[in-house]
C-alpha positions as a Python dict, from the first residue, in 0.01 Angstrom:
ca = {
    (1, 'X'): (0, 0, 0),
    (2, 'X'): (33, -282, -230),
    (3, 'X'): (164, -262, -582),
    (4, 'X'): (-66, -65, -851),
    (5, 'X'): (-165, -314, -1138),
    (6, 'X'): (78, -78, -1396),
    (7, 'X'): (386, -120, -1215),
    (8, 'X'): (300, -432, -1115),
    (9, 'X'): (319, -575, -1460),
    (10, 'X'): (656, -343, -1546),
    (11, 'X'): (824, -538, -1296),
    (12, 'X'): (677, -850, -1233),
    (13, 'X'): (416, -904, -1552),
    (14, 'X'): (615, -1206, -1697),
    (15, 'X'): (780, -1318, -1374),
    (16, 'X'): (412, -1418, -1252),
    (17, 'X'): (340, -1566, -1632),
    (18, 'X'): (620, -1838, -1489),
    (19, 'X'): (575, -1836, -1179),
    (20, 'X'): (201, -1933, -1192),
    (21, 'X'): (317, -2174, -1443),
    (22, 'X'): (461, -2348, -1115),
    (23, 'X'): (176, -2371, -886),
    (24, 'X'): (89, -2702, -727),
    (25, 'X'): (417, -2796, -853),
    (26, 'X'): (756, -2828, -691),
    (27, 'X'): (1068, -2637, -748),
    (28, 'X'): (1251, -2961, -878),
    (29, 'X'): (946, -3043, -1117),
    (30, 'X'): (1084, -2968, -1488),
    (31, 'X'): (722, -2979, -1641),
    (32, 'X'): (626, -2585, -1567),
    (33, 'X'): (886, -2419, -1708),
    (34, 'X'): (912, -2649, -2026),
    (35, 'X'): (523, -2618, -2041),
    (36, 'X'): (583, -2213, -1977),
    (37, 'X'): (847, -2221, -2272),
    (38, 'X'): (643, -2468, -2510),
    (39, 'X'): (350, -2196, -2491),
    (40, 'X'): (542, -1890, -2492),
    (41, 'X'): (766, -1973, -2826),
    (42, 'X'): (447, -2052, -2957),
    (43, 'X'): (256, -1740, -2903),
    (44, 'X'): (474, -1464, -2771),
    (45, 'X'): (871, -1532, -2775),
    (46, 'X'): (984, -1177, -2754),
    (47, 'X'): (890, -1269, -2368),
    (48, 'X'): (1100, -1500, -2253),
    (49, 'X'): (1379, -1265, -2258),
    (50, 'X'): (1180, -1012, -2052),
    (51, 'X'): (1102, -1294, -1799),
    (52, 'X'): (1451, -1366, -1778),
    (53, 'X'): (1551, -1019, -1696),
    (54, 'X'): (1257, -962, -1442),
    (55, 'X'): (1373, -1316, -1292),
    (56, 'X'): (1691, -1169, -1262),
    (57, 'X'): (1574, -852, -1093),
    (58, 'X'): (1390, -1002, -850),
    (59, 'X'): (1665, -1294, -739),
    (60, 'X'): (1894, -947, -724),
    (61, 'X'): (1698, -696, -534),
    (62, 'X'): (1442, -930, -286),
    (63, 'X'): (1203, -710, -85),
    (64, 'X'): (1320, -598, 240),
    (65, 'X'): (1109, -533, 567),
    (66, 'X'): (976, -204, 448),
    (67, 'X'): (825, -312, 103),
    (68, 'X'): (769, -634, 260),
    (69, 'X'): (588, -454, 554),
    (70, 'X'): (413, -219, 220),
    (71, 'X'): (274, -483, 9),
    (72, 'X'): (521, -361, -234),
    (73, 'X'): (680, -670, -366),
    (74, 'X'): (600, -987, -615),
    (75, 'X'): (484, -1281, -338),
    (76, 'X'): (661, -1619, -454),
    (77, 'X'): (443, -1896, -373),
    (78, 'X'): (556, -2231, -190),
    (79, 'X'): (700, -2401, -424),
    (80, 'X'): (854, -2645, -131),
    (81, 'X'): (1215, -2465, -99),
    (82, 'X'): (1305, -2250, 188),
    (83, 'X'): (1326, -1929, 208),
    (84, 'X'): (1683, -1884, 191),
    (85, 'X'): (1694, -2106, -156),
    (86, 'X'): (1421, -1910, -323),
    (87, 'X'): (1654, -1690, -505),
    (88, 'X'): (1950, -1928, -620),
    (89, 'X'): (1615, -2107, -747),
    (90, 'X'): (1509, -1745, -934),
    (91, 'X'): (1860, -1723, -1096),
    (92, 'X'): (1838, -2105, -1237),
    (93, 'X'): (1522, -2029, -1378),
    (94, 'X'): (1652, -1760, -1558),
    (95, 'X'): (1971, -1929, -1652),
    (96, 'X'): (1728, -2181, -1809),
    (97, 'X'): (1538, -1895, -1999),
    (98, 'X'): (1835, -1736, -2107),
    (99, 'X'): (1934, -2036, -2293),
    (100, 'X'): (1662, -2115, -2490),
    (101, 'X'): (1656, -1782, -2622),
    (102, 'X'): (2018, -1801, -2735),
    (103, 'X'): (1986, -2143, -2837),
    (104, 'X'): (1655, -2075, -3011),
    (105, 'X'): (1589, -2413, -2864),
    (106, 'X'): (1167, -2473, -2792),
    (107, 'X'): (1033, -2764, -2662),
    (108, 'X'): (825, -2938, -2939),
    (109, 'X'): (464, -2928, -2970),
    (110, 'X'): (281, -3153, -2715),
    (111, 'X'): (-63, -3152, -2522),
    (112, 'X'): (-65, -2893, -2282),
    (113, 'X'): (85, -3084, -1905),
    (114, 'X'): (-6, -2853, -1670),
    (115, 'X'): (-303, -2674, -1546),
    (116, 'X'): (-156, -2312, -1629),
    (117, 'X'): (-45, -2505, -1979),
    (118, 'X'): (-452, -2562, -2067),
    (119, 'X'): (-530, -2224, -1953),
    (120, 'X'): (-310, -2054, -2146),
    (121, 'X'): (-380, -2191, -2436),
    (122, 'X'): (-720, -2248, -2423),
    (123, 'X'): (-855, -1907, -2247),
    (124, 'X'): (-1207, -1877, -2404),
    (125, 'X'): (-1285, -2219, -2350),
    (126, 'X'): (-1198, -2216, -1980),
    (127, 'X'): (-1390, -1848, -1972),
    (128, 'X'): (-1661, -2070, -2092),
    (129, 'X'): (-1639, -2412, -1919),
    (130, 'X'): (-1583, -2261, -1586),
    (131, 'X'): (-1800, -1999, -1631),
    (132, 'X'): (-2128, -2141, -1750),
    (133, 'X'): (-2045, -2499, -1665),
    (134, 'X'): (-1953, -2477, -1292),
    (135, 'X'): (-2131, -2662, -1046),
    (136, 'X'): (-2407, -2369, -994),
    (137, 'X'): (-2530, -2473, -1396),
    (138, 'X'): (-2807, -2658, -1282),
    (139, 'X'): (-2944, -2380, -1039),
    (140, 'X'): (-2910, -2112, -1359),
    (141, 'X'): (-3006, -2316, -1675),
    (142, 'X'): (-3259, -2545, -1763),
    (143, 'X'): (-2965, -2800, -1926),
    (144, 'X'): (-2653, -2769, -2110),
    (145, 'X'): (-2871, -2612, -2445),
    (146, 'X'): (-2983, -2358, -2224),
    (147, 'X'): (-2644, -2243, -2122),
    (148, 'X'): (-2478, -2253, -2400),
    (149, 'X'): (-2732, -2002, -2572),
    (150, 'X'): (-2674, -1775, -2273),
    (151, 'X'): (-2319, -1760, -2365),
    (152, 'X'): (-2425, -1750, -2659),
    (153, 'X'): (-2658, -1455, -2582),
    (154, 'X'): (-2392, -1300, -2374),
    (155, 'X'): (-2068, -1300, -2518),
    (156, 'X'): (-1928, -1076, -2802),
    (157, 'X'): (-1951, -1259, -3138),
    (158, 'X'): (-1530, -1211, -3148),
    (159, 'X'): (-1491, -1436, -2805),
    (160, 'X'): (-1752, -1693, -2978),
    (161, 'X'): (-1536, -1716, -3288),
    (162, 'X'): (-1227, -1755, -2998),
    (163, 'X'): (-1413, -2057, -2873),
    (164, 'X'): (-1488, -2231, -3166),
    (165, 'X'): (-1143, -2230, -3274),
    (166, 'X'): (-999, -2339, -2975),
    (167, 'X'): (-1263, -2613, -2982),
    (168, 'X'): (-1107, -2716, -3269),
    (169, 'X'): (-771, -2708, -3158),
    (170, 'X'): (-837, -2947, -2886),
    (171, 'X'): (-1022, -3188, -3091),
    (172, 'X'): (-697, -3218, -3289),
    (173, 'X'): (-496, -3302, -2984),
    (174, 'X'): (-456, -3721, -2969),
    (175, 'X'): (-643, -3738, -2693),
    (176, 'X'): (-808, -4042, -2546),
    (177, 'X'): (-1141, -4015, -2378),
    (178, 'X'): (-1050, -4054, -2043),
    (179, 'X'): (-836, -3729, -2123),
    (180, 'X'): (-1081, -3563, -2271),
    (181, 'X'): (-1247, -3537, -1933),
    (182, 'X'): (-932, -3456, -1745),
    (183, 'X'): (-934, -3160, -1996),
    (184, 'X'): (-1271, -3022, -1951),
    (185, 'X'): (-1210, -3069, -1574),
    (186, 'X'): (-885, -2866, -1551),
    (187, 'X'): (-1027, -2627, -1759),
    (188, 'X'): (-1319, -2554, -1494),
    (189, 'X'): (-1612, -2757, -1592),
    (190, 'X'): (-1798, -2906, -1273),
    (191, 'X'): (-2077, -3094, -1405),
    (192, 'X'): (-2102, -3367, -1667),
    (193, 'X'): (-2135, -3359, -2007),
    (194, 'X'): (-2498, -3430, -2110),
    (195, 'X'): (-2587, -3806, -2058),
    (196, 'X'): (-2595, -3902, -2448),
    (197, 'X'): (-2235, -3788, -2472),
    (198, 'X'): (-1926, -3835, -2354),
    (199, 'X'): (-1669, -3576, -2299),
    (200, 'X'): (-1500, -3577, -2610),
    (201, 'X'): (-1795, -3611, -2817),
    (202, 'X'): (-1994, -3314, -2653),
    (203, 'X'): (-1722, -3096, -2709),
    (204, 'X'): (-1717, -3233, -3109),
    (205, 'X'): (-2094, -3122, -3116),
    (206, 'X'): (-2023, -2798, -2967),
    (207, 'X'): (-1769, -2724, -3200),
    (208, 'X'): (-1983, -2836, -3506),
    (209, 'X'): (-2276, -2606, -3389),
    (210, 'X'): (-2111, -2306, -3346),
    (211, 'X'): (-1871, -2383, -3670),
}
């Protein structure tokens, strides 16, 4: 039987926060695991330490045949590396860890570079893009009004607070408009913005309506 979702996250909980920071990426790519530290000192640093030791554990005990056989193990995704290099790969990860924490070193603030970068820190607004914005919208909703006051409708007034703020956030973010539709894009939105706006001005109206 596979792994129950409780000791699932005592072992592996923060190994999959950086793992997942890697996929689509390769194991030489740099960009994950500074985009997995950037967000982490940011919002929860007591867990890069515990990543490090559950990188650790893993790279030190890999599954055998019989967990393997059981479901009973963490699944490391291809990150382009053989098998026989995934845990030397592990260890460097969590040498790399282990030295920002002593080092107290973060990487500066930046826009987020990955796609596990924008979903992490922009949660609510993915729930919502990707959510009420996919490309089944125009099957659901009359237009883009319409949806939003589902959501509106819909979603506890804590969540819609969330959103607005992280609206914000984003419009602070020197972005130019061609990434303001990369941005809405990685964050799950599959239809266009309403035809009087652009990207980054529908999201300034959205944020302004719901301020």
């Amino acid at each position: 039987m596979s792994l129950k979702p409780r000791e699932h996250d005592r072992k592996y909980g923060e190994l999959d926060e950086v793992i997942r920071a890697h996929l689509g990426r390769t194991a030489d790519d740099e960009e994950p695991l500074t985009a997995y530290l950037r967000h982490t000192w940011r919002t929860r640093p007591w867990c890069i330490a515990v990543a490090e030791h559950q990188l650790r554990e893993y790279a030190d005990n890999p599954p055998g045949r019989l967990r393997l056989r059981l479901g009973e193990f963490y699944p490391v995704p291809d990150v382009g590396l053989p098998d026989s290099e995934i845990q030397a790969w592990l260890v460097r990860l969590a040498d790399r860890l282990k030295e920002s924490v002593e080092t107290g070193e973060a990487p500066p603030p930046a826009t987020p570079q990955t796609h596990w970068e924008w979903h992490a820190r922009f949660p609510e607004l993915a729930q919502f893009l990707g959510g009420w914005f996919s490309q089944d919208m125009p099957d659901e909703f009359e237009d883009h009004d319409a949806a939003l006051q589902d959501y509106l409708d819909t979603t506890d007034a804590g969540l819609i607070a969330q959103l607005t703020g992280e609206l914000h956030e984003l419009l602070t973010l020197p972005l130019e408009e061609s990434d303001y539709a990369l941005a809405v894009t990685t964050l799950g939105m599959e239809v266009d913005a309403p035809a009087e706006y652009a990207p980054g001005a529908w999201l300034a109206e959205l944020a302004s309506r719901l301020r």
